[in-house]
Coordinates of C-alpha atoms in Angstrom, one line a residue:
M277 CA 207.6 75.8 -60.0
K278 CA 204.6 76.6 -57.8
R279 CA 206.4 75.7 -54.6
A280 CA 207.9 79.2 -54.0
P281 CA 204.6 81.0 -53.9
I282 CA 203.1 78.3 -51.7
A283 CA 206.1 78.5 -49.3
A284 CA 205.9 82.3 -49.3
A285 CA 202.2 82.1 -48.5
L286 CA 202.8 79.6 -45.7
L287 CA 205.6 81.8 -44.3
A288 CA 203.3 84.9 -44.4
L289 CA 200.5 82.9 -42.6
S290 CA 203.0 81.7 -40.1
A291 CA 204.3 85.2 -39.4
A292 CA 200.7 86.5 -39.1
G293 CA 200.0 83.7 -36.7
V294 CA 203.0 84.7 -34.6
T295 CA 201.9 88.3 -34.6
F296 CA 198.4 87.2 -33.6
A297 CA 199.8 85.0 -30.8
Q298 CA 201.9 87.9 -29.4
T299 CA 199.0 90.4 -29.7
Q300 CA 196.7 87.8 -28.1
A301 CA 199.2 87.3 -25.2
A302 CA 199.6 91.0 -24.6
S303 CA 195.8 91.5 -24.7
T304 CA 195.4 88.5 -22.3
T305 CA 197.7 90.2 -19.9
A306 CA 196.1 93.6 -20.4
G307 CA 192.7 92.1 -19.6
N308 CA 193.8 90.8 -16.2
D309 CA 192.4 92.5 -13.1
L310 CA 195.7 93.4 -11.6
P311 CA 197.5 96.6 -10.8
S312 CA 199.7 97.8 -13.7
P313 CA 203.1 96.8 -12.2
D314 CA 201.8 93.3 -11.7
K315 CA 200.4 93.1 -15.2
E316 CA 203.7 94.2 -16.6
F317 CA 205.5 91.5 -14.5
V318 CA 203.1 88.8 -15.7
Q319 CA 203.7 89.8 -19.3
A320 CA 207.5 90.1 -18.9
A321 CA 208.0 86.9 -16.9
S322 CA 205.8 84.8 -19.2
M323 CA 207.6 86.2 -22.3
S324 CA 211.0 85.6 -20.8
S325 CA 210.3 82.0 -19.9
S326 CA 208.6 81.3 -23.3
T327 CA 211.5 82.8 -25.2
E328 CA 214.0 80.9 -23.1
I329 CA 212.2 77.6 -23.7
D330 CA 211.8 78.1 -27.5
A331 CA 215.4 79.4 -27.9
S332 CA 216.7 76.5 -25.9
K333 CA 214.9 74.1 -28.2
L334 CA 216.6 75.8 -31.1
A335 CA 220.0 75.4 -29.4
A336 CA 219.5 71.7 -29.2
K337 CA 219.2 71.6 -33.0
Q338 CA 221.5 74.4 -34.1
S339 CA 224.4 74.5 -31.7
Q340 CA 227.3 72.2 -32.2
D341 CA 228.9 73.1 -28.8
A342 CA 228.2 70.6 -25.9
D343 CA 228.5 73.4 -23.3
V344 CA 226.0 75.6 -25.0
K345 CA 223.6 72.6 -25.5
S346 CA 224.0 71.7 -21.8
F347 CA 223.3 75.3 -20.8
A348 CA 220.3 75.4 -23.1
H349 CA 218.9 72.2 -21.7
H350 CA 219.3 73.6 -18.1
M351 CA 217.5 76.8 -19.2
E352 CA 214.6 74.9 -20.8
M353 CA 214.0 72.8 -17.7
D354 CA 214.3 75.7 -15.2
H355 CA 212.1 78.1 -17.3
T356 CA 209.5 75.4 -17.7
K357 CA 209.3 75.1 -13.9
L358 CA 209.3 79.0 -13.6
A359 CA 206.4 79.3 -16.1
I360 CA 204.4 76.7 -14.1
S361 CA 205.2 78.6 -10.8
L362 CA 204.0 81.8 -12.3
K363 CA 200.7 80.3 -13.4
M364 CA 200.2 78.8 -10.0
A365 CA 201.0 82.1 -8.3
A366 CA 198.6 84.1 -10.5
P367 CA 195.4 84.9 -8.6
H368 CA 192.2 83.1 -9.6
G369 CA 190.8 84.6 -12.9
V370 CA 194.2 86.0 -14.0
A371 CA 195.4 84.6 -17.3
V372 CA 199.1 84.1 -17.7
P373 CA 199.9 84.3 -21.4
K374 CA 201.5 81.3 -23.1
D375 CA 203.3 81.0 -26.4
N376 CA 204.4 84.6 -26.3
S377 CA 208.0 84.3 -27.1
D378 CA 210.0 87.4 -28.3
M379 CA 209.8 86.6 -32.0
A380 CA 212.5 89.1 -32.9
V381 CA 214.9 87.0 -30.9
L382 CA 213.8 83.7 -32.2
D383 CA 213.8 85.0 -35.8
A384 CA 217.3 86.3 -35.4
L385 CA 218.4 82.8 -34.1
S386 CA 216.5 80.6 -36.5
G387 CA 218.7 81.0 -39.5
L388 CA 222.0 80.5 -37.6
H389 CA 224.0 77.4 -36.9
G390 CA 227.2 76.4 -35.1
K391 CA 229.4 79.1 -33.7
A392 CA 227.3 82.0 -35.2
F393 CA 224.2 80.5 -33.4
D394 CA 226.1 80.0 -30.1
T395 CA 227.3 83.6 -30.1
A396 CA 223.9 85.1 -30.9
Y397 CA 222.1 82.7 -28.4
L398 CA 224.5 83.6 -25.6
K399 CA 224.3 87.3 -26.2
Q400 CA 220.6 87.6 -26.8
V401 CA 219.1 84.9 -24.6
G402 CA 221.8 84.1 -22.1
L403 CA 223.0 87.6 -21.3
D404 CA 220.5 90.2 -22.5
G405 CA 217.5 88.0 -21.8
H406 CA 218.6 87.2 -18.3
E407 CA 219.5 90.8 -17.5
K408 CA 216.0 91.9 -18.5
A409 CA 214.5 89.0 -16.5
V410 CA 216.5 89.9 -13.4
A411 CA 215.2 93.4 -13.7
A412 CA 211.6 92.4 -14.1
F413 CA 211.7 89.9 -11.2
Q414 CA 213.6 92.3 -9.0
T415 CA 211.0 95.1 -9.7
E416 CA 208.1 92.7 -8.8
A417 CA 209.9 91.3 -5.7
D418 CA 210.6 94.9 -4.5
G419 CA 207.3 96.6 -5.4
G420 CA 204.7 94.2 -6.6
Q421 CA 201.2 94.8 -5.3
N422 CA 199.8 91.3 -5.6
A423 CA 201.2 89.3 -2.6
D424 CA 201.3 85.9 -4.5
L425 CA 203.0 87.3 -7.6
K426 CA 205.5 89.2 -5.4
K427 CA 206.3 86.1 -3.4
A428 CA 206.7 84.1 -6.6
A429 CA 209.1 86.7 -8.0
Q430 CA 211.1 86.7 -4.7
K431 CA 211.3 82.9 -4.8
A432 CA 212.4 82.8 -8.5
L433 CA 214.9 85.7 -8.4
P434 CA 217.9 83.7 -7.1
T435 CA 217.4 81.2 -9.9
I436 CA 217.2 83.9 -12.5
K437 CA 220.3 85.6 -11.1
Q438 CA 222.1 82.2 -11.1
H439 CA 221.2 81.8 -14.8
L440 CA 222.7 85.2 -15.6
K441 CA 225.9 84.2 -13.8
M442 CA 226.0 80.9 -15.7
A443 CA 225.5 82.7 -19.0
Q444 CA 228.2 85.2 -18.1
Q445 CA 230.7 82.4 -17.3
L446 CA 229.8 80.4 -20.4
A447 CA 230.1 83.5 -22.6
A448 CA 233.5 84.3 -21.0
N449 CA 234.7 80.8 -21.6
K450 CA 233.7 81.0 -25.2
G451 CA 235.2 84.5 -25.7
I452 CA 231.9 86.2 -26.2
T453 CA 231.2 89.7 -24.8
A454 CA 227.9 91.3 -24.3
Q455 CA 228.5 94.1 -26.9

């Protein structure tokens, strides 16, 4: 009988922790001694990779499609490497946020399974997420002010663009459109 209030309290604490983690990640980025475009890139790139990794872990559990699971595994591996590259490219003293996934995306995916999960995952993470990532990395590659971050963005951009192409192909094969 008392399980529902306990579960609700745990859920509320968990949600508060997530909000705190996102706020902490954003304030970590804001505290970095970088020009504004570079700060925005560090925040966007770290959020993109963190979201990719967490959403791909969900896909391993909640998808029943071998192609989607394979894509998710590939994304988890590549985005783990990209996150490490970003941390290595960050100048000394610049903190790269971790555990700052887009919780709206993860929350939207967490209750889904099977085909419903696959559709939402491919739309939100595969297509929309990679379009945003390509834009963030392209912006930094073209106009970043920190040479190391700019170089890291330039190096990672072909991989992110390839991810978008892979997502577009997989979505097309599954009959999923962006809208």
